[in-house]
JSON list of C-alpha atoms in Angstrom, two decimals:
[
{"chain": "A", "resi": 1, "resn": "GLU", "atom": "CA", "xyz": [0.00, 0.00, -0.01]},
{"chain": "A", "resi": 2, "resn": "VAL", "atom": "CA", "xyz": [1.30, 3.44, -0.94]},
{"chain": "A", "resi": 3, "resn": "GLN", "atom": "CA", "xyz": [1.69, 5.62, 2.16]},
{"chain": "A", "resi": 4, "resn": "LEU", "atom": "CA", "xyz": [3.04, 9.02, 3.03]},
{"chain": "A", "resi": 5, "resn": "LEU", "atom": "CA", "xyz": [3.57, 9.96, 6.69]},
{"chain": "A", "resi": 6, "resn": "GLU", "atom": "CA", "xyz": [4.46, 13.52, 7.61]},
{"chain": "A", "resi": 7, "resn": "SER", "atom": "CA", "xyz": [6.07, 14.61, 10.85]},
{"chain": "A", "resi": 8, "resn": "GLY", "atom": "CA", "xyz": [7.83, 17.62, 12.39]},
{"chain": "A", "resi": 9, "resn": "GLY", "atom": "CA", "xyz": [4.99, 20.08, 12.73]},
{"chain": "A", "resi": 10, "resn": "ASN", "atom": "CA", "xyz": [5.05, 22.29, 15.81]},
{"chain": "A", "resi": 11, "resn": "LEU", "atom": "CA", "xyz": [4.37, 25.70, 17.34]},
{"chain": "A", "resi": 12, "resn": "VAL", "atom": "CA", "xyz": [7.13, 28.16, 16.46]},
{"chain": "A", "resi": 13, "resn": "GLN", "atom": "CA", "xyz": [7.63, 31.91, 16.87]},
{"chain": "A", "resi": 14, "resn": "PRO", "atom": "CA", "xyz": [7.78, 34.29, 13.89]},
{"chain": "A", "resi": 15, "resn": "GLY", "atom": "CA", "xyz": [11.28, 34.33, 12.45]},
{"chain": "A", "resi": 16, "resn": "GLY", "atom": "CA", "xyz": [11.91, 30.80, 13.62]},
{"chain": "A", "resi": 17, "resn": "SER", "atom": "CA", "xyz": [12.76, 27.62, 11.71]},
{"chain": "A", "resi": 18, "resn": "LEU", "atom": "CA", "xyz": [11.29, 24.17, 11.40]},
{"chain": "A", "resi": 19, "resn": "THR", "atom": "CA", "xyz": [11.97, 21.04, 9.35]},
{"chain": "A", "resi": 20, "resn": "LEU", "atom": "CA", "xyz": [9.18, 18.80, 8.13]},
{"chain": "A", "resi": 21, "resn": "SER", "atom": "CA", "xyz": [9.71, 15.20, 7.03]},
{"chain": "A", "resi": 22, "resn": "CYS", "atom": "CA", "xyz": [7.65, 12.80, 4.95]},
{"chain": "A", "resi": 23, "resn": "ALA", "atom": "CA", "xyz": [8.31, 9.04, 5.06]},
{"chain": "A", "resi": 24, "resn": "ALA", "atom": "CA", "xyz": [7.23, 7.28, 1.90]},
{"chain": "A", "resi": 25, "resn": "SER", "atom": "CA", "xyz": [6.46, 3.58, 1.44]},
{"chain": "A", "resi": 26, "resn": "GLY", "atom": "CA", "xyz": [4.80, 1.22, -0.99]},
{"chain": "A", "resi": 27, "resn": "PHE", "atom": "CA", "xyz": [6.31, 2.65, -4.15]},
{"chain": "A", "resi": 28, "resn": "THR", "atom": "CA", "xyz": [9.73, 3.28, -5.72]},
{"chain": "A", "resi": 29, "resn": "PHE", "atom": "CA", "xyz": [10.34, 6.67, -4.12]},
{"chain": "A", "resi": 30, "resn": "SER", "atom": "CA", "xyz": [13.41, 7.53, -6.18]},
{"chain": "A", "resi": 31, "resn": "SER", "atom": "CA", "xyz": [11.40, 7.33, -9.43]},
{"chain": "A", "resi": 32, "resn": "TYR", "atom": "CA", "xyz": [8.85, 9.99, -8.55]},
{"chain": "A", "resi": 33, "resn": "ALA", "atom": "CA", "xyz": [8.76, 13.73, -8.06]},
{"chain": "A", "resi": 34, "resn": "MET", "atom": "CA", "xyz": [7.35, 14.80, -4.68]},
{"chain": "A", "resi": 35, "resn": "SER", "atom": "CA", "xyz": [5.65, 17.91, -3.41]},
{"chain": "A", "resi": 36, "resn": "TRP", "atom": "CA", "xyz": [4.41, 19.86, -0.40]},
{"chain": "A", "resi": 37, "resn": "VAL", "atom": "CA", "xyz": [0.95, 21.44, -0.35]},
{"chain": "A", "resi": 38, "resn": "ARG", "atom": "CA", "xyz": [-0.44, 23.44, 2.57]},
{"chain": "A", "resi": 39, "resn": "GLN", "atom": "CA", "xyz": [-3.86, 24.41, 3.84]},
{"chain": "A", "resi": 40, "resn": "ALA", "atom": "CA", "xyz": [-4.38, 27.26, 6.28]},
{"chain": "A", "resi": 41, "resn": "PRO", "atom": "CA", "xyz": [-7.15, 26.69, 8.83]},
{"chain": "A", "resi": 42, "resn": "GLY", "atom": "CA", "xyz": [-10.52, 26.89, 7.11]},
{"chain": "A", "resi": 43, "resn": "LYS", "atom": "CA", "xyz": [-8.94, 27.80, 3.78]},
{"chain": "A", "resi": 44, "resn": "GLY", "atom": "CA", "xyz": [-8.15, 26.16, 0.45]},
{"chain": "A", "resi": 45, "resn": "LEU", "atom": "CA", "xyz": [-5.14, 24.28, -0.87]},
{"chain": "A", "resi": 46, "resn": "GLU", "atom": "CA", "xyz": [-1.88, 26.04, -1.75]},
{"chain": "A", "resi": 47, "resn": "TRP", "atom": "CA", "xyz": [1.03, 24.43, -3.55]},
{"chain": "A", "resi": 48, "resn": "VAL", "atom": "CA", "xyz": [4.31, 25.13, -1.74]},
{"chain": "A", "resi": 49, "resn": "SER", "atom": "CA", "xyz": [7.22, 23.28, -3.31]},
{"chain": "A", "resi": 50, "resn": "SER", "atom": "CA", "xyz": [8.16, 20.34, -5.53]},
{"chain": "A", "resi": 51, "resn": "ILE", "atom": "CA", "xyz": [11.29, 18.33, -6.28]},
{"chain": "A", "resi": 52, "resn": "SER", "atom": "CA", "xyz": [11.82, 16.13, -9.31]},
{"chain": "A", "resi": 53, "resn": "ASN", "atom": "CA", "xyz": [13.25, 12.65, -9.06]},
{"chain": "A", "resi": 54, "resn": "ALA", "atom": "CA", "xyz": [16.54, 14.11, -10.27]},
{"chain": "A", "resi": 55, "resn": "GLY", "atom": "CA", "xyz": [16.54, 16.82, -7.61]},
{"chain": "A", "resi": 56, "resn": "THR", "atom": "CA", "xyz": [15.33, 19.89, -9.54]},
{"chain": "A", "resi": 57, "resn": "THR", "atom": "CA", "xyz": [13.32, 22.09, -7.20]},
{"chain": "A", "resi": 58, "resn": "TYR", "atom": "CA", "xyz": [10.35, 24.43, -7.72]},
{"chain": "A", "resi": 59, "resn": "ASN", "atom": "CA", "xyz": [8.92, 26.85, -5.18]},
{"chain": "A", "resi": 60, "resn": "ALA", "atom": "CA", "xyz": [5.89, 29.07, -4.83]},
{"chain": "A", "resi": 61, "resn": "GLU", "atom": "CA", "xyz": [6.67, 32.78, -4.80]},
{"chain": "A", "resi": 62, "resn": "SER", "atom": "CA", "xyz": [5.32, 33.05, -1.25]},
{"chain": "A", "resi": 63, "resn": "VAL", "atom": "CA", "xyz": [8.05, 30.80, 0.13]},
{"chain": "A", "resi": 64, "resn": "LYS", "atom": "CA", "xyz": [10.95, 31.44, -2.27]},
{"chain": "A", "resi": 65, "resn": "GLY", "atom": "CA", "xyz": [14.17, 32.14, -0.41]},
{"chain": "A", "resi": 66, "resn": "ARG", "atom": "CA", "xyz": [12.74, 30.87, 2.89]},
{"chain": "A", "resi": 67, "resn": "PHE", "atom": "CA", "xyz": [11.76, 27.22, 2.30]},
{"chain": "A", "resi": 68, "resn": "THR", "atom": "CA", "xyz": [14.02, 24.48, 0.91]},
{"chain": "A", "resi": 69, "resn": "ILE", "atom": "CA", "xyz": [12.74, 21.15, -0.33]},
{"chain": "A", "resi": 70, "resn": "SER", "atom": "CA", "xyz": [15.05, 18.14, -0.40]},
{"chain": "A", "resi": 71, "resn": "ARG", "atom": "CA", "xyz": [14.92, 14.38, -0.64]},
{"chain": "A", "resi": 72, "resn": "ASP", "atom": "CA", "xyz": [16.95, 11.41, 0.55]},
{"chain": "A", "resi": 73, "resn": "ASN", "atom": "CA", "xyz": [16.27, 8.53, -1.81]},
{"chain": "A", "resi": 74, "resn": "SER", "atom": "CA", "xyz": [18.29, 6.11, 0.33]},
{"chain": "A", "resi": 75, "resn": "LYS", "atom": "CA", "xyz": [15.83, 6.72, 3.20]},
{"chain": "A", "resi": 76, "resn": "ASN", "atom": "CA", "xyz": [12.67, 7.25, 1.11]},
{"chain": "A", "resi": 77, "resn": "THR", "atom": "CA", "xyz": [12.24, 10.60, 2.81]},
{"chain": "A", "resi": 78, "resn": "LEU", "atom": "CA", "xyz": [11.14, 14.03, 1.64]},
{"chain": "A", "resi": 79, "resn": "CYS", "atom": "CA", "xyz": [11.99, 17.12, 3.70]},
{"chain": "A", "resi": 80, "resn": "LEU", "atom": "CA", "xyz": [10.99, 20.76, 3.87]},
{"chain": "A", "resi": 81, "resn": "GLN", "atom": "CA", "xyz": [13.32, 23.15, 5.68]},
{"chain": "A", "resi": 82, "resn": "MET", "atom": "CA", "xyz": [11.36, 26.27, 6.64]},
{"chain": "A", "resi": 83, "resn": "ASP", "atom": "CA", "xyz": [13.24, 29.38, 7.75]},
{"chain": "A", "resi": 84, "resn": "ASN", "atom": "CA", "xyz": [12.15, 32.90, 8.67]},
{"chain": "A", "resi": 85, "resn": "LEU", "atom": "CA", "xyz": [8.64, 31.65, 9.35]},
{"chain": "A", "resi": 86, "resn": "ARG", "atom": "CA", "xyz": [5.74, 34.09, 9.24]},
{"chain": "A", "resi": 87, "resn": "VAL", "atom": "CA", "xyz": [2.31, 34.03, 10.89]},
{"chain": "A", "resi": 88, "resn": "GLU", "atom": "CA", "xyz": [0.80, 33.48, 7.43]},
{"chain": "A", "resi": 89, "resn": "ASP", "atom": "CA", "xyz": [2.75, 30.19, 7.10]},
{"chain": "A", "resi": 90, "resn": "THR", "atom": "CA", "xyz": [0.42, 28.67, 9.71]},
{"chain": "A", "resi": 91, "resn": "ALA", "atom": "CA", "xyz": [-1.17, 25.66, 8.00]},
{"chain": "A", "resi": 92, "resn": "LEU", "atom": "CA", "xyz": [-1.53, 21.93, 7.75]},
{"chain": "A", "resi": 93, "resn": "TYR", "atom": "CA", "xyz": [1.32, 20.77, 5.51]},
{"chain": "A", "resi": 94, "resn": "TYR", "atom": "CA", "xyz": [0.65, 17.80, 3.22]},
{"chain": "A", "resi": 95, "resn": "CYS", "atom": "CA", "xyz": [3.23, 15.68, 1.50]},
{"chain": "A", "resi": 96, "resn": "ALA", "atom": "CA", "xyz": [2.02, 14.56, -1.95]},
{"chain": "A", "resi": 97, "resn": "LYS", "atom": "CA", "xyz": [3.33, 12.14, -4.55]},
{"chain": "A", "resi": 98, "resn": "GLY", "atom": "CA", "xyz": [4.14, 13.67, -7.89]},
{"chain": "A", "resi": 99, "resn": "ARG", "atom": "CA", "xyz": [4.55, 17.11, -9.39]},
{"chain": "A", "resi": 100, "resn": "GLN", "atom": "CA", "xyz": [1.55, 17.02, -11.64]},
{"chain": "A", "resi": 101, "resn": "ALA", "atom": "CA", "xyz": [-1.79, 15.58, -10.53]},
{"chain": "A", "resi": 102, "resn": "PHE", "atom": "CA", "xyz": [-1.05, 14.61, -6.93]},
{"chain": "A", "resi": 103, "resn": "ASP", "atom": "CA", "xyz": [-2.27, 11.04, -6.79]},
{"chain": "A", "resi": 104, "resn": "VAL", "atom": "CA", "xyz": [-1.33, 10.19, -3.19]},
{"chain": "A", "resi": 105, "resn": "TRP", "atom": "CA", "xyz": [-1.55, 12.51, -0.15]},
{"chain": "A", "resi": 106, "resn": "GLY", "atom": "CA", "xyz": [-0.37, 12.11, 3.42]},
{"chain": "A", "resi": 107, "resn": "GLN", "atom": "CA", "xyz": [-2.53, 13.09, 6.38]},
{"chain": "A", "resi": 108, "resn": "GLY", "atom": "CA", "xyz": [-0.57, 16.28, 7.06]},
{"chain": "A", "resi": 109, "resn": "THR", "atom": "CA", "xyz": [1.42, 17.84, 9.87]},
{"chain": "A", "resi": 110, "resn": "MET", "atom": "CA", "xyz": [0.38, 21.10, 11.54]},
{"chain": "A", "resi": 111, "resn": "VAL", "atom": "CA", "xyz": [2.65, 24.13, 11.67]},
{"chain": "A", "resi": 112, "resn": "THR", "atom": "CA", "xyz": [1.59, 27.04, 13.85]},
{"chain": "A", "resi": 113, "resn": "VAL", "atom": "CA", "xyz": [3.53, 30.31, 13.74]},
{"chain": "A", "resi": 114, "resn": "SER", "atom": "CA", "xyz": [2.56, 32.55, 16.63]},
{"chain": "A", "resi": 115, "resn": "PRO", "atom": "CA", "xyz": [4.28, 35.00, 19.02]},
{"chain": "B", "resi": 1, "resn": "GLU", "atom": "CA", "xyz": [0.75, 32.39, -12.53]},
{"chain": "B", "resi": 2, "resn": "ILE", "atom": "CA", "xyz": [-2.48, 30.82, -13.77]},
{"chain": "B", "resi": 3, "resn": "VAL", "atom": "CA", "xyz": [-5.43, 31.81, -11.57]},
{"chain": "B", "resi": 4, "resn": "LEU", "atom": "CA", "xyz": [-8.22, 29.24, -11.33]},
{"chain": "B", "resi": 5, "resn": "THR", "atom": "CA", "xyz": [-11.71, 30.46, -10.43]},
{"chain": "B", "resi": 6, "resn": "GLN", "atom": "CA", "xyz": [-14.28, 27.89, -9.40]},
{"chain": "B", "resi": 7, "resn": "SER", "atom": "CA", "xyz": [-18.03, 28.36, -9.48]},
{"chain": "B", "resi": 8, "resn": "PRO", "atom": "CA", "xyz": [-20.22, 28.28, -7.66]},
{"chain": "B", "resi": 9, "resn": "ASP", "atom": "CA", "xyz": [-18.63, 28.71, -4.23]},
{"chain": "B", "resi": 10, "resn": "THR", "atom": "CA", "xyz": [-21.37, 26.55, -2.73]},
{"chain": "B", "resi": 11, "resn": "LEU", "atom": "CA", "xyz": [-23.73, 24.15, -4.45]},
{"chain": "B", "resi": 12, "resn": "SER", "atom": "CA", "xyz": [-26.77, 22.79, -2.62]},
{"chain": "B", "resi": 13, "resn": "LEU", "atom": "CA", "xyz": [-28.26, 19.62, -4.08]},
{"chain": "B", "resi": 14, "resn": "SER", "atom": "CA", "xyz": [-30.05, 16.47, -3.00]},
{"chain": "B", "resi": 15, "resn": "PRO", "atom": "CA", "xyz": [-28.82, 12.86, -3.30]},
{"chain": "B", "resi": 16, "resn": "GLY", "atom": "CA", "xyz": [-29.65, 11.46, -6.72]},
{"chain": "B", "resi": 17, "resn": "GLU", "atom": "CA", "xyz": [-29.34, 14.83, -8.44]},
{"chain": "B", "resi": 18, "resn": "ARG", "atom": "CA", "xyz": [-26.68, 15.79, -10.97]},
{"chain": "B", "resi": 19, "resn": "ALA", "atom": "CA", "xyz": [-23.87, 18.16, -9.94]},
{"chain": "B", "resi": 20, "resn": "THR", "atom": "CA", "xyz": [-21.96, 20.40, -12.33]},
{"chain": "B", "resi": 21, "resn": "LEU", "atom": "CA", "xyz": [-18.89, 22.23, -11.01]},
{"chain": "B", "resi": 22, "resn": "SER", "atom": "CA", "xyz": [-16.94, 24.75, -13.06]},
{"chain": "B", "resi": 23, "resn": "CYS", "atom": "CA", "xyz": [-13.28, 25.77, -13.10]},
{"chain": "B", "resi": 24, "resn": "ARG", "atom": "CA", "xyz": [-12.10, 28.67, -15.28]},
{"chain": "B", "resi": 25, "resn": "ALA", "atom": "CA", "xyz": [-8.45, 29.48, -15.87]},
{"chain": "B", "resi": 26, "resn": "SER", "atom": "CA", "xyz": [-7.01, 32.96, -16.40]},
{"chain": "B", "resi": 27, "resn": "GLN", "atom": "CA", "xyz": [-5.02, 31.59, -19.37]},
{"chain": "B", "resi": 28, "resn": "SER", "atom": "CA", "xyz": [-5.01, 28.38, -21.35]},
{"chain": "B", "resi": 29, "resn": "VAL", "atom": "CA", "xyz": [-3.94, 25.30, -19.39]},
{"chain": "B", "resi": 30, "resn": "SER", "atom": "CA", "xyz": [-1.17, 23.55, -21.27]},
{"chain": "B", "resi": 31, "resn": "ALA", "atom": "CA", "xyz": [-2.05, 20.10, -22.61]},
{"chain": "B", "resi": 32, "resn": "ASN", "atom": "CA", "xyz": [-5.19, 20.13, -20.44]},
{"chain": "B", "resi": 33, "resn": "TYR", "atom": "CA", "xyz": [-3.09, 19.49, -17.38]},
{"chain": "B", "resi": 34, "resn": "LEU", "atom": "CA", "xyz": [-6.07, 19.95, -15.07]},
{"chain": "B", "resi": 35, "resn": "ALA", "atom": "CA", "xyz": [-6.98, 17.79, -12.09]},
{"chain": "B", "resi": 36, "resn": "TRP", "atom": "CA", "xyz": [-9.89, 17.62, -9.65]},
{"chain": "B", "resi": 37, "resn": "HIS", "atom": "CA", "xyz": [-9.53, 16.67, -6.00]},
{"chain": "B", "resi": 38, "resn": "GLN", "atom": "CA", "xyz": [-12.20, 15.88, -3.39]},
{"chain": "B", "resi": 39, "resn": "GLN", "atom": "CA", "xyz": [-11.72, 16.75, 0.27]},
{"chain": "B", "resi": 40, "resn": "LYS", "atom": "CA", "xyz": [-13.99, 15.67, 3.11]},
{"chain": "B", "resi": 41, "resn": "PRO", "atom": "CA", "xyz": [-13.86, 17.27, 6.58]},
{"chain": "B", "resi": 42, "resn": "GLY", "atom": "CA", "xyz": [-10.80, 16.22, 8.57]},
{"chain": "B", "resi": 43, "resn": "GLN", "atom": "CA", "xyz": [-9.38, 14.25, 5.64]},
{"chain": "B", "resi": 44, "resn": "ALA", "atom": "CA", "xyz": [-6.62, 14.70, 3.11]},
{"chain": "B", "resi": 45, "resn": "PRO", "atom": "CA", "xyz": [-7.62, 15.53, -0.45]},
{"chain": "B", "resi": 46, "resn": "ARG", "atom": "CA", "xyz": [-8.18, 12.64, -2.89]},
{"chain": "B", "resi": 47, "resn": "LEU", "atom": "CA", "xyz": [-7.43, 12.76, -6.62]},
{"chain": "B", "resi": 48, "resn": "LEU", "atom": "CA", "xyz": [-10.54, 12.23, -8.74]},
{"chain": "B", "resi": 49, "resn": "ILE", "atom": "CA", "xyz": [-9.60, 13.35, -12.27]},
{"chain": "B", "resi": 50, "resn": "TYR", "atom": "CA", "xyz": [-6.36, 14.09, -14.09]},
{"chain": "B", "resi": 51, "resn": "GLY", "atom": "CA", "xyz": [-5.67, 15.32, -17.60]},
{"chain": "B", "resi": 52, "resn": "ALA", "atom": "CA", "xyz": [-9.05, 17.04, -17.51]},
{"chain": "B", "resi": 53, "resn": "SER", "atom": "CA", "xyz": [-11.03, 13.85, -18.20]},
{"chain": "B", "resi": 54, "resn": "ASN", "atom": "CA", "xyz": [-9.23, 10.77, -16.88]},
{"chain": "B", "resi": 55, "resn": "ARG", "atom": "CA", "xyz": [-10.58, 9.11, -13.75]},
{"chain": "B", "resi": 56, "resn": "ALA", "atom": "CA", "xyz": [-7.99, 8.21, -11.16]},
{"chain": "B", "resi": 57, "resn": "THR", "atom": "CA", "xyz": [-7.71, 4.64, -9.89]},
{"chain": "B", "resi": 58, "resn": "GLY", "atom": "CA", "xyz": [-10.74, 3.48, -7.98]},
{"chain": "B", "resi": 59, "resn": "ILE", "atom": "CA", "xyz": [-12.92, 6.50, -8.73]},
{"chain": "B", "resi": 60, "resn": "PRO", "atom": "CA", "xyz": [-16.55, 5.62, -9.57]},
{"chain": "B", "resi": 61, "resn": "ASP", "atom": "CA", "xyz": [-17.77, 6.29, -13.08]},
{"chain": "B", "resi": 62, "resn": "ARG", "atom": "CA", "xyz": [-20.42, 8.74, -11.83]},
{"chain": "B", "resi": 63, "resn": "PHE", "atom": "CA", "xyz": [-17.53, 11.24, -11.70]},
{"chain": "B", "resi": 64, "resn": "SER", "atom": "CA", "xyz": [-16.49, 12.68, -15.05]},
{"chain": "B", "resi": 65, "resn": "GLY", "atom": "CA", "xyz": [-14.34, 15.58, -16.17]},
{"chain": "B", "resi": 66, "resn": "SER", "atom": "CA", "xyz": [-14.48, 17.60, -19.35]},
{"chain": "B", "resi": 67, "resn": "GLY", "atom": "CA", "xyz": [-13.23, 20.80, -20.93]},
{"chain": "B", "resi": 68, "resn": "SER", "atom": "CA", "xyz": [-10.14, 22.26, -22.50]},
{"chain": "B", "resi": 69, "resn": "GLY", "atom": "CA", "xyz": [-8.20, 25.51, -22.76]},
{"chain": "B", "resi": 70, "resn": "THR", "atom": "CA", "xyz": [-9.59, 27.74, -20.05]},
{"chain": "B", "resi": 71, "resn": "ASP", "atom": "CA", "xyz": [-12.94, 26.09, -19.17]},
{"chain": "B", "resi": 72, "resn": "PHE", "atom": "CA", "xyz": [-13.27, 22.82, -17.32]},
{"chain": "B", "resi": 73, "resn": "THR", "atom": "CA", "xyz": [-16.14, 20.97, -15.69]},
{"chain": "B", "resi": 74, "resn": "LEU", "atom": "CA", "xyz": [-16.51, 18.23, -13.10]},
{"chain": "B", "resi": 75, "resn": "THR", "atom": "CA", "xyz": [-19.82, 16.38, -13.32]},
{"chain": "B", "resi": 76, "resn": "ILE", "atom": "CA", "xyz": [-21.22, 13.96, -10.77]},
{"chain": "B", "resi": 77, "resn": "SER", "atom": "CA", "xyz": [-24.06, 12.18, -12.54]},
{"chain": "B", "resi": 78, "resn": "ARG", "atom": "CA", "xyz": [-26.08, 11.02, -9.53]},
{"chain": "B", "resi": 79, "resn": "LEU", "atom": "CA", "xyz": [-25.07, 12.25, -6.13]},
{"chain": "B", "resi": 80, "resn": "GLU", "atom": "CA", "xyz": [-24.44, 9.72, -3.39]},
{"chain": "B", "resi": 81, "resn": "PRO", "atom": "CA", "xyz": [-24.40, 10.78, 0.30]},
{"chain": "B", "resi": 82, "resn": "GLU", "atom": "CA", "xyz": [-20.60, 10.36, 0.44]},
{"chain": "B", "resi": 83, "resn": "ASP", "atom": "CA", "xyz": [-20.09, 12.85, -2.43]},
{"chain": "B", "resi": 84, "resn": "PHE", "atom": "CA", "xyz": [-20.92, 15.89, -0.31]},
{"chain": "B", "resi": 85, "resn": "ALA", "atom": "CA", "xyz": [-17.52, 17.50, 0.18]},
{"chain": "B", "resi": 86, "resn": "VAL", "atom": "CA", "xyz": [-15.31, 20.30, -1.10]},
{"chain": "B", "resi": 87, "resn": "TYR", "atom": "CA", "xyz": [-13.89, 20.01, -4.60]},
{"chain": "B", "resi": 88, "resn": "TYR", "atom": "CA", "xyz": [-10.74, 21.68, -5.88]},
{"chain": "B", "resi": 89, "resn": "CYS", "atom": "CA", "xyz": [-9.39, 22.03, -9.38]},
{"chain": "B", "resi": 90, "resn": "GLN", "atom": "CA", "xyz": [-5.64, 22.15, -9.87]},
{"chain": "B", "resi": 91, "resn": "GLN", "atom": "CA", "xyz": [-3.54, 23.03, -12.89]},
{"chain": "B", "resi": 92, "resn": "TYR", "atom": "CA", "xyz": [-0.10, 21.56, -13.42]},
{"chain": "B", "resi": 93, "resn": "GLY", "atom": "CA", "xyz": [0.71, 22.88, -16.88]},
{"chain": "B", "resi": 94, "resn": "THR", "atom": "CA", "xyz": [3.24, 25.39, -15.59]},
{"chain": "B", "resi": 95, "resn": "ALA", "atom": "CA", "xyz": [6.12, 25.23, -13.11]},
{"chain": "B", "resi": 96, "resn": "LEU", "atom": "CA", "xyz": [3.96, 27.20, -10.67]},
{"chain": "B", "resi": 97, "resn": "ILE", "atom": "CA", "xyz": [1.12, 24.87, -9.75]},
{"chain": "B", "resi": 98, "resn": "THR", "atom": "CA", "xyz": [-2.13, 26.49, -8.67]},
{"chain": "B", "resi": 99, "resn": "PHE", "atom": "CA", "xyz": [-5.45, 25.44, -7.15]},
{"chain": "B", "resi": 100, "resn": "GLY", "atom": "CA", "xyz": [-8.92, 26.91, -7.40]},
{"chain": "B", "resi": 101, "resn": "GLN", "atom": "CA", "xyz": [-10.53, 28.27, -4.25]},
{"chain": "B", "resi": 102, "resn": "GLY", "atom": "CA", "xyz": [-12.86, 25.24, -4.00]},
{"chain": "B", "resi": 103, "resn": "THR", "atom": "CA", "xyz": [-16.58, 24.51, -4.40]},
{"chain": "B", "resi": 104, "resn": "ARG", "atom": "CA", "xyz": [-18.46, 23.24, -1.38]},
{"chain": "B", "resi": 105, "resn": "LEU", "atom": "CA", "xyz": [-21.11, 20.68, -2.34]},
{"chain": "B", "resi": 106, "resn": "GLU", "atom": "CA", "xyz": [-23.68, 20.50, 0.43]},
{"chain": "B", "resi": 107, "resn": "ILE", "atom": "CA", "xyz": [-26.85, 18.54, 1.03]},
{"chain": "B", "resi": 108, "resn": "LYS", "atom": "CA", "xyz": [-30.00, 20.52, 0.30]}
]
């Protein structure tokens, strides 16, 4: 069974940093692009960042220069390093398989940025 | 960035009725790279349709997608109780992926 399990969400102050992880199983992780999508409380979906299977990265304008996506194919793990966090980054962060139509989603990990 | 506008914001229908949800893009979506996702309260989204009209694995055939260019439609032929949820369109034809704001399908 294909599964994605996010972790690392927490409460952090504005300007702080946090690293999210996503453990993948049930598919050949190294063959697929992966992405992060977030959802602020009561709001819609917002694409954050993607990484190709070869390591090319893509970022939304709202996080460019602050968030860094990476992957470790030996550990089947996707990461999101988030620096200089803002209140508006508060959201449930989903890991998703692919960089086109996201066909598998994790259950999400909550990031709260508050003084 | 391609802006996706969904309509209506909320759609109130009864089980058994037909639902038609719209997604309009601010510019043409390359190769019809348009997907639809369903999200129920407290759950992660689920892919329904990709490539504008292709059902994802395990999706019932009452769900269908159509359209091209800038205008796309998700149709649910006969609503089942489990279909009441929020639906999002997503375009992936550019490096900057975008979602619509969502349509809430509620029970009338």
